[in-house]
Coordinates of C-alpha atoms in Angstrom, one line a residue:
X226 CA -31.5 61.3 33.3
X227 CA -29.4 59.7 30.4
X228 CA -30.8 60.0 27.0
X229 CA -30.6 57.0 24.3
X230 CA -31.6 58.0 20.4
X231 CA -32.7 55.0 18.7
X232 CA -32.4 55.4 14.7
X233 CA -34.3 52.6 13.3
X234 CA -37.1 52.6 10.4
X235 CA -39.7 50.2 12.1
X236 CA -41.9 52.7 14.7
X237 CA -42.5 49.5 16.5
X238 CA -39.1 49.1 17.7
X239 CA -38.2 52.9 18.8
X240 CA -41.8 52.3 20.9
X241 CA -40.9 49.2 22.5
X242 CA -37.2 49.9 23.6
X243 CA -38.8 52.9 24.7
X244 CA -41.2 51.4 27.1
X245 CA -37.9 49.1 28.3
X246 CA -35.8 52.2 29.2
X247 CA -38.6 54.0 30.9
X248 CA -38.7 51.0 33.1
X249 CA -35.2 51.7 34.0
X250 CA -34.9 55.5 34.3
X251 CA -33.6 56.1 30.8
X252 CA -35.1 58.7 28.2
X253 CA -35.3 57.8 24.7
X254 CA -35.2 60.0 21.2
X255 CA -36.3 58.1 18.0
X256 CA -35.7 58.8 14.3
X257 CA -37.0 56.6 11.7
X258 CA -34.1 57.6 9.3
X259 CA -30.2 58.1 9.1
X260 CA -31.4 61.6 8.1
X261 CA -33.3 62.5 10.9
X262 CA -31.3 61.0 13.3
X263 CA -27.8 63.0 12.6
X264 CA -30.3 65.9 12.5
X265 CA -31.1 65.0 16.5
X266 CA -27.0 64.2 17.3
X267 CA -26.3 67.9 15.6
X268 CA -28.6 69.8 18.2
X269 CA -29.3 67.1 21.0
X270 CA -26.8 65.5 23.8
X271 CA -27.5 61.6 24.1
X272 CA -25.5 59.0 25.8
X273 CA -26.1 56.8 23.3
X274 CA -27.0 55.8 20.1
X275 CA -29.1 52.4 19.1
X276 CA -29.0 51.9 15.1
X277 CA -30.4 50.0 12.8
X278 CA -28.4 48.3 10.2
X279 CA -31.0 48.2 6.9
X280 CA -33.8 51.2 6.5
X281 CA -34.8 50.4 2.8
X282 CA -37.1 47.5 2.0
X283 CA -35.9 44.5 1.0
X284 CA -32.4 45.6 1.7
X285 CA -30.0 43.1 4.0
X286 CA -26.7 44.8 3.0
X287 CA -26.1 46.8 6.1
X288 CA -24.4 49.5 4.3
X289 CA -27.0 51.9 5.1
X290 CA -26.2 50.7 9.1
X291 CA -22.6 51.1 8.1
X292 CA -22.4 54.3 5.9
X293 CA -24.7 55.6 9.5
X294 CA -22.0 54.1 11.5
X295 CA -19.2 56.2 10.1
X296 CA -20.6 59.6 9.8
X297 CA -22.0 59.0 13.7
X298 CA -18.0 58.4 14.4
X299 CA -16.8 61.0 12.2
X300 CA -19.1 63.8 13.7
X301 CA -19.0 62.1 17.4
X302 CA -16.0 60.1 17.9
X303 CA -16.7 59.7 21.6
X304 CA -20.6 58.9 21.3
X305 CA -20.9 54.9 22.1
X306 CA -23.5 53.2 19.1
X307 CA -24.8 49.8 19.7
X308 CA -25.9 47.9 15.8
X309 CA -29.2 46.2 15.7
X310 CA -29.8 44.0 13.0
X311 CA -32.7 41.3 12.3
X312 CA -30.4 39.2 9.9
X313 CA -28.2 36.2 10.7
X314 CA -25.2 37.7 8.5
X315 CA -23.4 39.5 10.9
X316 CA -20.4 40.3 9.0
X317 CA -20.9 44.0 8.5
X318 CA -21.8 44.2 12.3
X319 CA -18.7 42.4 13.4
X320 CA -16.5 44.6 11.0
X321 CA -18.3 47.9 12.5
X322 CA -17.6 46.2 16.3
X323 CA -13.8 45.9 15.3
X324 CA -14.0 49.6 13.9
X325 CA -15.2 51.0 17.1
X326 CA -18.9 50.2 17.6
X327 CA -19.9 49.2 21.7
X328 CA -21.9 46.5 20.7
X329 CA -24.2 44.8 18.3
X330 CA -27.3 42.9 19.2
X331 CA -29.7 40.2 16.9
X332 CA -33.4 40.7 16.5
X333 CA -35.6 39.9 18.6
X334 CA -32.7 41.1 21.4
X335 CA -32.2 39.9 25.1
X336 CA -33.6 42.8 27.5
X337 CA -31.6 42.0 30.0
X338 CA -28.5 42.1 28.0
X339 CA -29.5 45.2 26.4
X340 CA -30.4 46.7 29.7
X341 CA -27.0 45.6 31.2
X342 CA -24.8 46.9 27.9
X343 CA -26.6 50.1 27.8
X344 CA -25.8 50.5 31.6
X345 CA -22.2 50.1 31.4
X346 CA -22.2 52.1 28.4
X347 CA -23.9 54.9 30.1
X348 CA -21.7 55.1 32.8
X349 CA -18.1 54.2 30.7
X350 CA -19.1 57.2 29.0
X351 CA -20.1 59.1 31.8
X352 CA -16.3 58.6 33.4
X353 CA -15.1 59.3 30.1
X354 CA -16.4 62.6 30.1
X355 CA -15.5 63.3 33.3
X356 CA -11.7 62.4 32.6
X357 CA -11.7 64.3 29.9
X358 CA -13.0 67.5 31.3
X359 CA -10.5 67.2 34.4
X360 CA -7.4 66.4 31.7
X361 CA -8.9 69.8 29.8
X362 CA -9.1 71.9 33.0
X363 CA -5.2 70.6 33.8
X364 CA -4.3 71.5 30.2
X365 CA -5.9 74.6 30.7
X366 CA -4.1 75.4 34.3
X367 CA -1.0 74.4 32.4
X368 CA -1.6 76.6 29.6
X369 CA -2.1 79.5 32.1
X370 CA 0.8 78.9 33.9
X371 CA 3.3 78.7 30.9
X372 CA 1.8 81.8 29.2
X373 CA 1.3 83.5 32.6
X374 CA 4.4 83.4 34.2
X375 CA 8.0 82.9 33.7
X376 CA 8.9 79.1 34.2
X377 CA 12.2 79.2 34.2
X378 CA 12.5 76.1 31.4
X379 CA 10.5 73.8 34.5
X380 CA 9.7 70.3 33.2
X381 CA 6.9 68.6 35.1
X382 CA 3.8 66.3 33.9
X383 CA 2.6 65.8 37.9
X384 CA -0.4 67.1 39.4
X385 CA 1.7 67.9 43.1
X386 CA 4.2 69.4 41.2
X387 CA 1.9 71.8 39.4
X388 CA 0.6 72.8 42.9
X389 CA 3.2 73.6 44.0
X390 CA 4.5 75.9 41.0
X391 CA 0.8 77.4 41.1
X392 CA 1.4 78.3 44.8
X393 CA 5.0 79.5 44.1
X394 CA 4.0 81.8 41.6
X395 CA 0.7 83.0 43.0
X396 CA 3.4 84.5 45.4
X397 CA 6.3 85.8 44.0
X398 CA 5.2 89.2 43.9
X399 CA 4.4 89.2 47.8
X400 CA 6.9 90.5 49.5
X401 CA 7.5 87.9 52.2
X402 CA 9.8 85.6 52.7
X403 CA 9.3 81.8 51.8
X404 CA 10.5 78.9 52.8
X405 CA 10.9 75.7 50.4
X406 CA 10.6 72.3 52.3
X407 CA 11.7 69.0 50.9
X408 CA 14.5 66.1 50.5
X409 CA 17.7 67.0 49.0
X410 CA 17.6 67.0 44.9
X411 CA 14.0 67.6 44.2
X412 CA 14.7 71.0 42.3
X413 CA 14.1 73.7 45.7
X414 CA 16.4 75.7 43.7
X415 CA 14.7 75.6 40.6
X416 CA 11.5 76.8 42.7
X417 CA 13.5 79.7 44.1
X418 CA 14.6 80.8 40.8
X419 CA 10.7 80.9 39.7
X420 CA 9.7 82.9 42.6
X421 CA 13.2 85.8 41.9
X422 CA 11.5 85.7 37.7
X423 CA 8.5 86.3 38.6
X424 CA 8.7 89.0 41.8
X425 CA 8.8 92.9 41.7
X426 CA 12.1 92.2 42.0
X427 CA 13.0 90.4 38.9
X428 CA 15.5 92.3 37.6
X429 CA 17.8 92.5 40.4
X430 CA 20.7 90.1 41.7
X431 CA 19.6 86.4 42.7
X432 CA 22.3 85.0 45.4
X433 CA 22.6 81.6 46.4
X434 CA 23.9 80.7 49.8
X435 CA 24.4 76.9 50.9
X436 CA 24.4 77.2 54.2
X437 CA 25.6 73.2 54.8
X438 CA 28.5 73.6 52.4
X439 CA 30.5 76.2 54.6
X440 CA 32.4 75.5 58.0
X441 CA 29.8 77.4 60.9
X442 CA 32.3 79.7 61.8
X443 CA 32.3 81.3 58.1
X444 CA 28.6 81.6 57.5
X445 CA 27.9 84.8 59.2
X446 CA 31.0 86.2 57.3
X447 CA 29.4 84.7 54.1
X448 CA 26.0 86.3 55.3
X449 CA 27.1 89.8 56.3
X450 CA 30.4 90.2 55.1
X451 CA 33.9 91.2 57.3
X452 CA 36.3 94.1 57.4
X453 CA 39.7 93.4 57.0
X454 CA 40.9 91.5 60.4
X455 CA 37.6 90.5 61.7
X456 CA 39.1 87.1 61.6
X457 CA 42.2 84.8 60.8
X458 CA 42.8 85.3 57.3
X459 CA 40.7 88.4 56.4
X460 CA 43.4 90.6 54.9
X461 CA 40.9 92.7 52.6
X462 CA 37.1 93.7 53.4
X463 CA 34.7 91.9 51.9
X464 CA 30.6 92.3 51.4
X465 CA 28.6 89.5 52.1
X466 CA 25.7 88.0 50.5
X467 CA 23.0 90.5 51.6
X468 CA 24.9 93.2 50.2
X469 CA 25.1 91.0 47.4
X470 CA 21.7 90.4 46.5
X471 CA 20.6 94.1 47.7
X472 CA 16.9 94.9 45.8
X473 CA 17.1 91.1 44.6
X474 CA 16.7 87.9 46.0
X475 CA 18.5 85.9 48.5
X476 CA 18.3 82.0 48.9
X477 CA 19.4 80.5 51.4
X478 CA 19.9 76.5 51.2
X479 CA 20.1 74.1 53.8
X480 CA 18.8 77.1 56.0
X481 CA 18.9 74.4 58.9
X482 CA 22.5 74.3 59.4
X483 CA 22.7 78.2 60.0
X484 CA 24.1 78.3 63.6
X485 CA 22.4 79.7 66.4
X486 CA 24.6 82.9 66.4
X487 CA 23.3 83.5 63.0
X488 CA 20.0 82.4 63.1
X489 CA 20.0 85.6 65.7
X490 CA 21.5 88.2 63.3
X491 CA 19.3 86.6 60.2
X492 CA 16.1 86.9 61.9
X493 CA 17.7 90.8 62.7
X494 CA 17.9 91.6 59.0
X495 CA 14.7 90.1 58.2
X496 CA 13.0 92.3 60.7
X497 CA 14.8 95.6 59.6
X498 CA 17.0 95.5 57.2
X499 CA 19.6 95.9 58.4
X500 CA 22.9 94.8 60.1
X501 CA 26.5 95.2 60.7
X502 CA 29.8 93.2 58.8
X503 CA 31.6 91.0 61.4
X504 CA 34.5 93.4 62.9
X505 CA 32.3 96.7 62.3
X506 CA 30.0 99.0 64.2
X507 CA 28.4 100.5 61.1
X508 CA 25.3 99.8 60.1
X509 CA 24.4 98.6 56.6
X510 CA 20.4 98.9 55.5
X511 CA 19.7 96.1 52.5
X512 CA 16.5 95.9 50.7
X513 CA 16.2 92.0 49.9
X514 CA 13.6 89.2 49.0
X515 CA 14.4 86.4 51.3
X516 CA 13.8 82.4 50.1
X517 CA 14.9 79.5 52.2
X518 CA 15.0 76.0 52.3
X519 CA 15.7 72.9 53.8
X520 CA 15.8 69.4 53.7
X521 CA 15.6 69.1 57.8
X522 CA 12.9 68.5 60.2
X523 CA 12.9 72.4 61.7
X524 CA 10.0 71.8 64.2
X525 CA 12.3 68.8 65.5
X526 CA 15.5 71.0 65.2
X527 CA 13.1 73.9 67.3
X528 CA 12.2 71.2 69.9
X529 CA 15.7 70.4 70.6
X530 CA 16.9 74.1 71.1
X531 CA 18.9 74.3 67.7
X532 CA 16.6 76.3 65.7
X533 CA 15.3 79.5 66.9
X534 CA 11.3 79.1 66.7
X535 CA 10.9 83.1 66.2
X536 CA 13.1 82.7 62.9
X537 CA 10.9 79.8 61.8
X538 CA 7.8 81.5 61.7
X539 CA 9.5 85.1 60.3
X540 CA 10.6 82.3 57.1
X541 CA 7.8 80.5 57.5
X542 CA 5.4 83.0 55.9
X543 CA 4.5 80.9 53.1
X544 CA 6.0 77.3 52.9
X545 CA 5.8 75.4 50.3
X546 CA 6.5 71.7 49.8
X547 CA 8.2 69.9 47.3
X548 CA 7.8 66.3 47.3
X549 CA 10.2 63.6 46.6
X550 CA 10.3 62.5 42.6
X551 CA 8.9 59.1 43.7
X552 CA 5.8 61.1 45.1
X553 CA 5.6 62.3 41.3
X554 CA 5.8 60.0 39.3
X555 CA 4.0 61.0 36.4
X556 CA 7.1 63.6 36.2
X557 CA 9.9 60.6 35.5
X558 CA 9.9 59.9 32.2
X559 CA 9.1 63.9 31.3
X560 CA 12.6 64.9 33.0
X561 CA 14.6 61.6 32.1
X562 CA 13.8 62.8 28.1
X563 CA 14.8 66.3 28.8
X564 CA 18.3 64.9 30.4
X565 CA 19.1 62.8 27.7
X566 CA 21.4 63.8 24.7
X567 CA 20.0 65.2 21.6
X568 CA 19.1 62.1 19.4
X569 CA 18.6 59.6 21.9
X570 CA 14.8 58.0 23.2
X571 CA 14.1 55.9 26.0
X572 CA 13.1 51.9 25.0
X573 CA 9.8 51.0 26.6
X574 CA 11.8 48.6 28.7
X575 CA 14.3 51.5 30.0
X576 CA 11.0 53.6 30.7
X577 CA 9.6 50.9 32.8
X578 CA 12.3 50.3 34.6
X579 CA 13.0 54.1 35.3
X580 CA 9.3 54.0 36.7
X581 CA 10.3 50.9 39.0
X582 CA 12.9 52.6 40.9
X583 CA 12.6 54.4 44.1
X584 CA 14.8 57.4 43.3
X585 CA 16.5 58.2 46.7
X586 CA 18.6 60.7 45.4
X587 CA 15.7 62.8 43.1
X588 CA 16.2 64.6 40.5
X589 CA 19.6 64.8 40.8
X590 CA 20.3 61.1 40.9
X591 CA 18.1 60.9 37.7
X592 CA 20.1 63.4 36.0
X593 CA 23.1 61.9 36.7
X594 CA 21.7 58.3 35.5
X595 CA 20.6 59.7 32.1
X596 CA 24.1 61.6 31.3
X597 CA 25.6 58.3 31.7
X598 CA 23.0 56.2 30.0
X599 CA 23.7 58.6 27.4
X600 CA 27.4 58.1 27.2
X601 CA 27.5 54.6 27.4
X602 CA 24.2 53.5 25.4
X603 CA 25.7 51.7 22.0
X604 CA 22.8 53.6 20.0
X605 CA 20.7 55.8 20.0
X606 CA 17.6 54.0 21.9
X607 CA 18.4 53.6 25.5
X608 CA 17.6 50.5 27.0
X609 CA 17.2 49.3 30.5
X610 CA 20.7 47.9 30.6
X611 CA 22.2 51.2 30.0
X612 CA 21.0 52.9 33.1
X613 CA 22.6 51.0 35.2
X614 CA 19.9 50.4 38.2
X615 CA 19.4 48.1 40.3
X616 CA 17.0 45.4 38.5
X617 CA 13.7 45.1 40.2
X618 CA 10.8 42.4 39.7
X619 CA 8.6 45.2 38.2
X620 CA 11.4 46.5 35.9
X621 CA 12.6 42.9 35.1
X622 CA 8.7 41.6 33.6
X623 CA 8.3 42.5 29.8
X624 CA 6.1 45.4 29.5
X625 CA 3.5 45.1 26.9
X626 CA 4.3 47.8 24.5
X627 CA 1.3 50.1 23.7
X628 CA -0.2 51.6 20.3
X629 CA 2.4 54.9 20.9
X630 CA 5.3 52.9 21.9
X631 CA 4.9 50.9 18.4
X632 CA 3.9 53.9 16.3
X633 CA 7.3 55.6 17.6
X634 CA 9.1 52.5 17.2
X635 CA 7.7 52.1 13.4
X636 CA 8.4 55.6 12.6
X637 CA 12.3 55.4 14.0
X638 CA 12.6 52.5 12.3
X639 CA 11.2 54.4 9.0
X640 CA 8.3 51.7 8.4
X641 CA 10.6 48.5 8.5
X642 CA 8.9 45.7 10.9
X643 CA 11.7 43.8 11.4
X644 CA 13.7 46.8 12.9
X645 CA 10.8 48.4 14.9
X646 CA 10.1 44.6 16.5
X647 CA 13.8 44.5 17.4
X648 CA 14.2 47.8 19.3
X649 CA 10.4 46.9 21.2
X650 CA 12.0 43.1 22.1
X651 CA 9.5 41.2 19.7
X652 CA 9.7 39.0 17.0
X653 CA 8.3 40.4 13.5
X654 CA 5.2 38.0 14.3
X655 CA 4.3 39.4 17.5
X656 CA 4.3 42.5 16.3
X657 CA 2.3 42.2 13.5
X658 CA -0.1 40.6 15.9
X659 CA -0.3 43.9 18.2
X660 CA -0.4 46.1 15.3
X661 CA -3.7 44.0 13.8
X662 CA -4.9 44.1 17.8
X663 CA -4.4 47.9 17.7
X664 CA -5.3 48.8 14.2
X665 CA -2.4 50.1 13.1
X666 CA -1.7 50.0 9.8
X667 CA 1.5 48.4 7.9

């Protein structure tokens, strides 16, 4: 049951709000005193507080009410407190309102109003709670996962991306192979790279084989090695990349285009451990960590007869899935600020219309957008012109800057109105206007 403390000096009104919230399956506390009633707030949880605005006789000021007011915020900054005063001067509880106070409400009140503002108030701060324990319990997981493990320098504000760097290093120190799923450019890599740091096998060799960049009949010579005249060209032997990466890691990219002949001698060496350089009979025992990935449909490619299906589930021990940046969203802004140039910050325009677009090409293609914006910006604030995308209708409306955007812009701009309004795209009147809106001080 929520839980209302009413701080007012006449007993007759703590009794008679009381009987109204019974009615309405809300408890109530009572003090008869500023005293008393920060007394209850320092040992008791409420919902809620109700105040009165004058507890001496013959006093209309309201600076009791007010000097209450503040030490209530000061002490409980989250706790909503709705002003009751009897007098038609409302001045001090208008003031209070603009300073953060729910509500205020004349003697004798509305119950139905009160009812319905102590309702929504209940239940705004309810959710607020709630949100603020899930954002704690993030920040916590975060925490845990930046002290806990090595990270590799990972940027990321997304929930789905933090599941998936949970999973990845819950893990790394199992000694099975994994396979990374997701479109080209989301940063599999990067994942793979987590996985080698934080394995038993850390400190040995991490290889990287793309197995889409090389012509099919040089990837098993990539993958095992060759002796000299195994096949046009091979003048010298050579080691391949299991050798390579022998008590490390081996990721293999674009695993999907490994042909078929491979896919047989791969799913060989992930078996046993061993195999045999093309041209040889001699076999070669390798103790490696193998992490895969692909951008391709593999149950499709096992349909059709161009992936083995025994080789998908020996990679398939643990998959993980990285989503596309567009799935992530929260993570755009995040990486676009860790791409940019030393010295340079994103206008709210810019950020809005990095938000807007669709990012086919990931992570890379945002990489790629911010070096450039960087080059070619004029200044040091990067606006939505200098990125060079594609103008949508949601990157095209003004966005409404908010309290940080103008506290960032003010402290760039070293106090001076005139150049903070410029680099937000207001006149000096409009912002003065948000900054009276939004308390923020001159």
């Amino acid at each position: 049951m929520p839980t209302v403390l009413i701080i007012d000096d006449n007993a007759a009104v703590a009794i008679a709000l009381d009987v109204l919230f019974s009615l309405h399956d809300i408890g109530a506390l009572s003090a008869t005193s500023p005293e008393a009633g920060l007394a209850i707030l320092e040992h008791t949880s409420v919902d809620l507080v109700i105040q009165d605005m004058n507890f001496s006789a013959d006093t209309t000021s309201g600076e009791e009410g007010t000097a209450l007011f503040r030490d209530i915020r000061r002490r409980h900054p989250d706790l909503p407190v709705i002003l009751l005063t009897a007098w038609t001067h409302l001045d001090a509880a208008v003031d209070l309102v603009k300073s953060g106070a729910a509500d205020y409400l004349s003697k004798p009140w509305n119950d139905n109003r009160l009812i319905a503002t102590v309702t929504n108030l209940i239940e705004l701060g309810q959710a607020n709670r709630s949100l603020r324990q899930r954002v704690q319990q993030e920040r916590r997981v975060r925490r845990d996962l930046e002290q806990g493990f090595d990270l590799r320098g990972m940027v990321w504000q997304d929930a789905a991306t933090e599941r998936v760097l949970h999973l990845a290093c819950q893990v790394a120190r199992a000694d099975v192979p994994v396979l990374i799923s997701g479109p080209n450019g989301t940063g599999k890599e990067r994942i793979a790279e987590i996985i080698q740091a934080n394995s038993l096998v850390a400190g040995g060799p991490f290889v990287v084989l793309n197995c889409g960049a090389l012509p099919a009949e040089l990837i098993e010579a990539e993958l095992f090695g060759a002796e000299a005249g195994a096949y046009t060209g091979a003048s010298r032997a050579r080691e391949g990349k299991f050798e390579a990466a022998d008590g490390g890691t081996l990721f293999l990219d674009e695993i999907g285009n490994l042909p078929l002949a491979g896919q047989m001698k791969l799913l060989r060496v992930l078996e046993t451990g061993r195999f045999e350089r093309l041209g040889s009979n001699r076999e070669r025992q390798v103790k490696v960590r193998v992490i895969s990935a692909t951008n391709a449909d593999l149950g499709a490619m096992i349909r059709a007869g161009t992936f083995r299906e025994d080789l998908f589930y020996r990679l398939n021990v643990i998959e993980l899935r990285l989503p596309a940046l567009a799935a992530r969203p929260a993570d755009i802004l995040p990486l676009a600020s860790s791409f940019l140039a030393r010295g340079k910050s994103l206008h709210h325009c810019a950020q809005a219309a990095l938000l807007a677009h669709a990012w086919p090409g990931n992570v890379r293609e945002l990489k790629n957008v911010m070096a450039r914006a960087s080059l070619l910006a004029a200044g040091d604030i990067i606006k939505a012109a200098d990125l060079g995308l594609p103008v949508t209708v949601a990157a095209s409306v003004e966005v409404e800057p908010d309290r940080d955007a103008i506290v960032q812009s003010m402290a760039r701009a070293n106090g001076v109105v005139a150049q903070a309004a410029a680099d937000l795209g207001l006149s000096r009147q409009a912002l003065y206007r948000r900054m009276e809106r939004l308390g923020i001080a001159r």
